[in-house]
Short mmCIF file of C-alpha atoms and ligand atoms in Angstrom, two decimals:
data_model
loop_
_atom_site.label_atom_id
_atom_site.label_comp_id
_atom_site.label_asym_id
_atom_site.label_seq_id
_atom_site.Cartn_x
_atom_site.Cartn_y
_atom_site.Cartn_z
CA MET A 79 -0.14 0.02 0.22
CA ASP A 80 1.61 3.47 -0.71
CA VAL A 81 0.71 7.17 -0.18
CA THR A 82 -1.55 7.93 -2.89
CA GLU A 83 -3.71 4.91 -2.67
CA ILE A 84 -3.92 5.46 1.26
CA LEU A 85 -5.39 8.70 0.47
CA LYS A 86 -7.52 7.78 -2.76
CA SER A 87 -9.08 5.62 -0.29
CA LEU A 88 -9.39 7.62 3.06
CA THR A 89 -11.11 10.29 1.12
CA GLY A 90 -12.84 7.83 -0.77
CA LYS A 91 -14.75 6.45 1.95
CA PHE A 92 -15.12 10.21 4.15
CA PRO A 93 -15.73 12.56 1.28
CA GLU A 94 -17.02 14.85 3.12
CA ALA A 95 -14.78 14.39 6.86
CA ILE A 96 -11.58 14.71 5.34
CA SER A 97 -10.41 17.98 3.48
CA GLU A 98 -6.49 19.18 2.21
CA ALA A 99 -5.55 15.26 1.60
CA THR A 100 -2.04 15.46 0.34
CA ALA A 101 1.07 13.23 0.41
CA ASP A 102 4.18 14.93 1.44
CA SER A 103 6.68 12.89 0.60
CA GLU A 104 6.22 8.36 -0.17
CA ILE A 105 5.98 8.25 3.38
CA ARG A 106 4.66 11.16 4.55
CA ALA A 107 0.70 12.08 4.34
CA ARG A 108 -1.19 15.01 5.84
CA ALA A 109 -4.95 15.51 5.95
CA TYR A 110 -8.02 17.77 8.23
CA VAL A 111 -10.74 15.39 9.61
CA ASP A 112 -14.19 17.03 10.56
CA LYS A 113 -13.85 17.06 14.29
CA GLU A 114 -17.08 14.79 14.71
CA LYS A 115 -15.59 12.17 12.86
CA ALA A 116 -12.16 11.72 14.08
CA LYS A 117 -12.90 8.49 15.92
CA GLU A 118 -14.32 6.91 13.09
CA VAL A 119 -12.20 7.78 10.46
CA CYS A 120 -9.43 6.18 13.32
CA GLN A 121 -11.29 3.77 13.40
CA TYR A 122 -11.35 3.01 9.60
CA LEU A 123 -7.33 3.71 9.27
CA LYS A 124 -6.82 1.29 11.82
CA ASP A 125 -9.23 -1.54 10.93
CA ALA A 126 -8.72 -1.02 6.61
CA LEU A 127 -5.86 0.59 6.10
CA GLN A 128 -3.52 -1.29 8.57
CA PHE A 129 -2.39 2.37 10.86
CA ASP A 130 -1.94 1.06 13.87
CA HIS A 131 0.52 2.78 15.56
CA LEU A 132 -1.05 6.14 17.21
CA CYS A 133 2.46 7.68 17.72
CA SER A 134 1.62 11.35 19.47
CA VAL A 135 -1.49 13.23 20.08
CA CYS A 136 -0.89 16.74 20.56
CA GLY A 137 -2.19 20.13 20.47
CA VAL A 138 -1.41 23.52 18.67
CA ASP A 139 -2.70 26.93 19.30
CA TYR A 140 -3.67 29.01 16.13
CA ILE A 141 -4.62 32.18 18.14
CA LYS A 142 -4.90 34.52 15.51
CA ARG A 143 -7.10 31.93 13.91
CA ASN A 144 -9.44 31.84 17.20
CA GLU A 145 -8.53 27.77 16.39
CA LEU A 146 -6.67 24.93 18.48
CA GLU A 147 -5.83 22.34 16.61
CA VAL A 148 -4.85 18.92 17.90
CA VAL A 149 -3.27 16.97 16.03
CA TYR A 150 -2.56 13.05 15.43
CA HIS A 151 0.71 11.20 13.90
CA ILE A 152 -0.31 7.52 13.42
CA ALA A 153 2.03 4.94 11.72
CA SER A 154 1.72 1.45 11.21
CA TYR A 155 3.92 -1.87 11.33
CA ASP A 156 3.23 -3.08 7.87
CA HIS A 157 3.89 -0.22 5.34
CA PRO A 158 5.96 3.05 5.76
CA VAL A 159 3.72 5.92 5.86
CA VAL A 160 3.10 8.00 8.99
CA LEU A 161 -0.66 10.00 8.37
CA MET A 162 -0.77 13.30 10.44
CA LEU A 163 -4.06 13.69 11.16
CA LYS A 164 -5.53 17.21 12.13
CA ALA A 165 -8.68 18.29 13.60
CA ARG A 166 -9.65 22.10 13.94
CA LEU A 167 -11.27 22.69 16.83
CA PRO A 168 -12.76 26.33 18.10
CA ARG A 169 -10.81 28.23 20.58
CA ASP A 170 -13.67 28.79 23.19
CA SER A 171 -15.03 24.95 23.08
CA PRO A 172 -12.41 22.79 22.02
CA GLU A 173 -14.05 19.29 22.26
CA VAL A 174 -13.76 16.27 20.50
CA GLU A 175 -14.05 12.51 20.86
CA SER A 176 -11.60 10.41 22.68
CA ILE A 177 -9.89 8.17 20.52
CA VAL A 178 -8.87 6.00 23.42
CA SER A 179 -11.89 3.12 22.11
CA VAL A 180 -9.63 2.90 19.08
CA TYR A 181 -6.02 2.98 20.45
CA TRP A 182 -5.52 2.79 23.72
CA ASN A 183 -2.27 4.67 24.02
CA ALA A 184 -3.96 7.40 23.17
CA ASN A 185 -4.89 7.59 27.07
CA TRP A 186 -1.92 9.79 28.56
CA TYR A 187 -1.17 11.73 24.96
CA GLU A 188 -4.93 13.02 25.73
CA ARG A 189 -4.33 13.89 29.15
CA GLU A 190 -1.54 15.19 28.58
CA THR A 191 -3.32 17.54 25.85
CA TYR A 192 -5.87 17.94 27.89
CA GLU A 193 -3.84 19.96 31.07
CA LEU A 194 -1.02 22.33 28.90
CA PHE A 195 -4.15 22.84 26.11
CA GLY A 196 -7.18 22.85 27.68
CA ILE A 197 -8.77 20.42 24.78
CA LEU A 198 -11.73 18.51 25.99
CA PHE A 199 -11.56 14.43 25.03
CA LYS A 200 -15.11 13.71 25.31
CA ASN A 201 -15.38 10.46 26.86
CA HIS A 202 -11.92 9.62 27.80
CA PRO A 203 -11.82 7.11 30.90
CA ASN A 204 -9.95 8.63 33.43
CA LEU A 205 -9.15 12.98 32.24
CA LYS A 206 -7.46 14.40 34.64
CA PRO A 207 -3.99 16.17 34.60
CA LEU A 208 -0.97 14.13 34.42
CA VAL A 209 2.25 15.45 34.60
CA LEU A 210 0.85 19.35 35.87
CA PRO A 211 -0.63 19.28 39.73
CA GLU A 212 -4.01 19.52 39.80
CA ASP A 213 -4.73 23.03 41.22
CA MET A 214 -2.72 24.25 37.98
CA LEU A 215 -5.88 22.68 35.92
CA GLY A 216 -7.71 25.80 33.77
CA GLU A 217 -4.81 28.13 33.46
CA TRP A 218 -3.26 25.80 29.92
CA PRO A 219 0.06 26.93 30.19
CA LEU A 220 0.92 26.36 26.76
CA ARG A 221 -1.99 28.43 24.79
CA LYS A 222 -0.11 31.58 23.27
CA ASP A 223 -2.39 33.82 25.71
CA TYR A 224 -1.25 31.91 28.81
CA GLU A 225 0.48 34.67 31.45
CA GLY A 226 1.84 32.64 34.18
CA PHE A 227 5.72 32.79 33.68
CA PRO A 228 7.12 33.78 36.38
CA ASN A 229 8.24 37.70 35.42
CA LYS A 230 12.14 37.47 36.88
CA THR A 231 14.07 35.11 37.86
CA ALA A 232 15.15 34.00 40.55
CA ARG A 233 16.27 35.86 43.52
CA ASN A 234 19.49 33.94 43.70
CA LEU A 235 20.67 35.14 40.27
CA VAL A 236 20.44 39.38 41.31
CA MET B 202 3.17 6.15 58.58
CA GLY B 203 2.69 9.11 61.17
CA GLU B 204 3.59 12.83 60.17
CA VAL B 205 6.39 14.19 61.72
CA LYS B 206 6.27 16.82 64.06
CA GLU B 207 8.90 19.47 64.00
CA LYS B 208 9.81 19.69 67.26
CA LYS B 209 11.26 23.51 68.61
CA THR B 210 13.85 23.31 71.13
CA SER B 211 14.30 26.26 72.72
CA LYS B 212 14.27 27.69 76.69
CA SER B 213 11.42 29.75 76.30
CA ASP B 214 9.40 26.73 74.96
CA GLU B 215 9.35 24.90 78.74
CA ILE B 216 8.99 26.03 82.20
CA SER B 217 10.87 24.25 84.44
CA GLU B 218 9.46 23.79 88.03
CA GLU B 219 10.65 25.36 90.92
CA ILE B 220 11.80 23.18 94.16
CA PRO B 221 13.59 25.53 96.43
CA GLY B 222 16.79 24.24 97.31
CA VAL B 223 16.88 21.66 94.45
CA ILE B 224 18.34 22.88 91.14
CA THR B 225 16.05 21.17 87.89
CA THR B 226 17.49 20.85 84.87
CA THR B 227 15.64 20.29 81.29
CA THR B 228 16.50 17.65 77.86
CA SER B 229 16.53 21.41 76.36
CA ALA B 230 18.56 22.74 78.46
CA ILE B 231 21.49 20.11 78.66
CA HIS B 232 21.74 20.16 74.75
CA ASN B 233 22.22 23.89 75.16
CA LEU B 234 24.48 22.89 77.97
CA ILE B 235 26.08 20.58 75.14
CA LYS B 236 25.69 22.82 72.57
CA LYS B 237 28.54 25.56 74.06
CA SER B 238 30.79 23.03 75.00
CA LYS B 239 33.76 21.65 74.22
CA ALA B 240 31.99 17.72 73.54
CA GLN B 241 29.85 19.23 70.77
CA ASP B 242 33.27 19.60 68.64
CA ILE B 243 33.46 15.76 69.34
CA ILE B 244 29.57 15.04 68.62
CA ASN B 245 29.95 17.42 65.09
CA TRP B 246 33.07 15.50 64.73
CA GLY B 247 30.98 12.29 64.55
CA ARG B 248 28.25 13.91 62.60
CA LYS B 249 30.81 14.82 59.72
CA ASN B 250 32.32 11.73 59.32
CA SER B 251 29.12 10.33 58.83
CA LEU B 252 27.26 12.24 56.25
CA TRP B 253 24.60 9.36 54.58
CA PHE B 254 22.52 11.21 51.93
CA MET B 255 19.53 9.95 50.32
CA THR B 256 19.17 8.77 46.78
CA GLN B 257 16.83 10.57 45.12
CA PRO B 258 17.12 11.97 42.15
CA MET B 259 15.07 14.56 40.60
CA GLY B 260 16.56 15.80 37.23
CA CYS B 261 19.35 14.88 35.00
CA CYS B 262 21.74 16.32 38.11
CA GLY B 263 20.82 12.56 39.70
CA VAL B 264 22.70 10.30 37.39
CA GLU B 265 25.85 12.53 38.68
CA MET B 266 24.38 11.80 42.29
CA ILE B 267 24.30 7.98 41.52
CA ALA B 268 27.56 8.25 40.36
CA THR B 269 28.97 10.08 42.34
CA GLY B 270 27.70 7.25 44.90
CA CYS B 271 29.47 4.20 43.12
CA ALA B 272 32.61 2.69 43.62
CA HIS B 273 34.63 4.63 41.70
CA TYR B 274 34.39 7.60 43.16
CA ASP B 275 34.54 6.07 46.81
CA THR B 276 32.67 8.61 48.63
CA ASP B 277 33.38 6.00 51.73
CA ARG B 278 36.35 7.33 52.39
CA PHE B 279 34.98 10.10 53.70
CA GLY B 280 31.55 8.34 55.06
CA ILE B 281 29.80 9.38 52.85
CA ILE B 282 27.47 6.69 52.07
CA PRO B 283 24.18 6.63 49.42
CA ARG B 284 21.04 5.15 51.46
CA ASN B 285 17.86 4.49 49.92
CA SER B 286 15.47 5.56 52.79
CA PRO B 287 14.82 9.08 54.20
CA ARG B 288 14.95 7.47 57.89
CA GLN B 289 18.14 6.31 57.37
CA ALA B 290 19.42 9.77 55.61
CA ASP B 291 21.51 12.82 57.41
CA VAL B 292 21.55 14.84 53.51
CA MET B 293 19.32 15.25 51.09
CA ILE B 294 20.38 16.86 48.02
CA ILE B 295 18.04 18.61 46.09
CA SER B 296 19.26 17.18 42.24
CA GLY B 297 17.33 19.01 39.75
CA TYR B 298 14.63 20.83 39.12
CA VAL B 299 11.51 21.01 41.92
CA THR B 300 8.51 20.94 40.10
CA LYS B 301 5.39 22.05 41.36
CA LYS B 302 3.94 18.80 41.43
CA TYR B 303 7.28 17.25 43.00
CA LEU B 304 7.36 19.76 46.16
CA PRO B 305 4.94 18.58 48.27
CA ALA B 306 6.60 15.03 47.93
CA LEU B 307 10.23 16.38 48.60
CA LYS B 308 9.18 17.96 52.05
CA ARG B 309 7.29 15.29 53.14
CA LEU B 310 10.65 13.02 52.43
CA TRP B 311 12.70 16.07 54.38
CA GLU B 312 10.08 15.43 57.31
CA GLN B 313 10.62 11.82 56.77
CA MET B 314 14.59 12.27 57.80
CA PRO B 315 15.08 12.57 61.33
CA ALA B 316 17.58 15.35 62.52
CA PRO B 317 20.68 16.26 62.39
CA LYS B 318 19.63 16.52 58.89
CA TRP B 319 21.70 19.10 56.16
CA VAL B 320 20.68 20.42 52.84
CA ILE B 321 23.02 20.37 49.54
CA SER B 322 21.54 22.38 46.39
CA MET B 323 22.87 20.62 43.22
CA GLY B 324 22.79 22.00 39.72
CA ASP B 325 21.47 25.55 38.56
CA CYS B 326 18.07 24.37 38.45
CA SER B 327 17.71 23.86 42.16
CA ILE B 328 19.70 27.44 42.88
CA SER B 329 18.18 29.23 40.37
CA GLY B 330 16.26 26.91 38.30
CA GLY B 331 18.77 26.85 35.71
CA PRO B 332 17.31 26.34 32.39
CA PHE B 333 13.87 26.23 33.23
CA TYR B 334 14.01 29.66 35.47
CA GLU B 335 11.26 30.97 33.26
CA SER B 336 8.94 27.66 33.63
CA TYR B 337 5.48 27.80 34.36
CA SER B 338 5.77 24.35 36.58
CA THR B 339 9.04 24.69 38.56
CA VAL B 340 9.19 26.31 42.02
CA GLN B 341 11.82 29.56 42.00
CA ASN B 342 13.93 30.54 45.54
CA ILE B 343 13.94 26.76 47.14
CA ASP B 344 16.12 28.27 49.34
CA GLU B 345 13.12 29.87 51.04
CA ILE B 346 11.96 26.23 51.44
CA PHE B 347 15.03 24.24 52.85
CA PRO B 348 17.43 25.05 54.86
CA ILE B 349 20.52 25.07 52.37
CA ASP B 350 24.40 24.67 53.71
CA VAL B 351 25.82 24.12 50.48
CA TYR B 352 25.09 25.64 46.81
CA ILE B 353 27.34 23.86 44.28
CA PRO B 354 26.65 25.30 40.28
CA GLY B 355 26.94 23.51 37.11
CA CYS B 356 25.05 21.66 34.91
CA PRO B 357 24.97 19.38 35.91
CA PRO B 358 28.52 19.37 38.50
CA ARG B 359 30.34 16.71 37.62
CA PRO B 360 31.03 14.35 40.77
CA GLU B 361 34.22 15.70 41.98
CA ALA B 362 31.91 18.88 42.35
CA LEU B 363 29.82 16.78 44.97
CA LEU B 364 32.37 15.68 46.43
CA GLN B 365 34.16 18.71 47.06
CA GLY B 366 30.13 19.98 47.66
CA PHE B 367 30.30 17.51 50.70
CA VAL B 368 33.80 18.46 52.06
CA GLU B 369 32.48 21.97 52.43
CA LEU B 370 29.40 20.91 54.37
CA GLN B 371 31.49 19.03 56.76
CA GLU B 372 33.97 22.20 57.20
CA LYS B 373 30.87 23.78 57.94
CA ILE B 374 29.84 21.47 60.30
CA LYS B 375 32.79 20.91 61.87
CA ALA B 376 33.04 25.05 62.08
CA LYS B 377 29.34 24.73 63.65
CA LYS B 378 28.48 26.84 61.28
CA ASP B 379 25.55 24.78 59.13
CA ARG B 380 22.46 25.46 59.34
CA GLY B 381 21.48 21.81 60.19
CA THR B 382 21.52 22.82 63.95
CA GLU B 383 20.54 25.65 66.50
CA TYR B 384 24.43 26.37 68.19
S1 LIG C 687 20.86 21.83 36.17
FE1 LIG C 687 21.48 21.18 34.23
S2 LIG C 687 22.17 18.80 34.70
FE2 LIG C 687 20.97 19.85 36.37
S3 LIG C 687 18.65 18.68 36.68
FE3 LIG C 687 19.26 20.90 35.92
S4 LIG C 687 19.57 20.93 33.51
FE4 LIG C 687 19.69 19.04 34.52
#
């Protein structure tokens, strides 16, 4: 299975949900997915296109567009293509369906994306902070408008 | 596991009973007497030659700390032995960045250590935040939280530097200038 075949199959199956599907090279592809359909697309990728390895889930804050993006990197053990799947979410209520039921290892990735960006993964089995303390929840430190950095260096330095 | 309560030993806290014709004393009065006498020199000599440190790596500096405890550097000749339990340790080495999430655990470890105890601040991270001084998740100014005796700069400091830090701590204890005991 090569990259054009994969993209053709994907856009053929989800003509509405998948947009801007492009192949960057023989082994890299990218596509935008409708946020409502993210889980279904992942299920299809896993079942029909042998994308059985989720490499990462992360977020990007596009503050000028007033959008957050959640990015999935999905690869395979059978063919060399790595697919970068992105979903646009509105900045004021970023919500997307959790894909833990498809890829179990998304659990911690989604928790971390949640605590750092505030992207809410619906139906996640255990959506609580992973590496940040509980009382920092709601600060979303990796968003571009985060203000909570210490504004001066440690006293010892000066 | 019970919480270890901090005990303050100062003369004003305890009211000694007055019995006419009998000179009474209290434990803290004896302690204070010893602290001012030559006996304390001998006690400190013993303390400085058995600085057991807690193996509690926190960042990349922790790797150097473990390396220092291994056979190659033979810290045993200074009486410095790595221990795995805070209950057996005399020295806590803050070896790396202190994150907001980790600080409560670190405080708990510190409270579990029996006095007399000392803290060494190892690496730029624990001194000032180091490469993470502007991070949202690290704690600044650790010296306000723990009574740090020795600062070892470096990112990470070499094992020799850590050894030097221990030697400095020994000098401080010998000179009764350390912050682990109230003299
Ligand atoms: S001082 Fe440097 S080596 Fe030590 S914990 Fe910080 S970053 Fe790591």
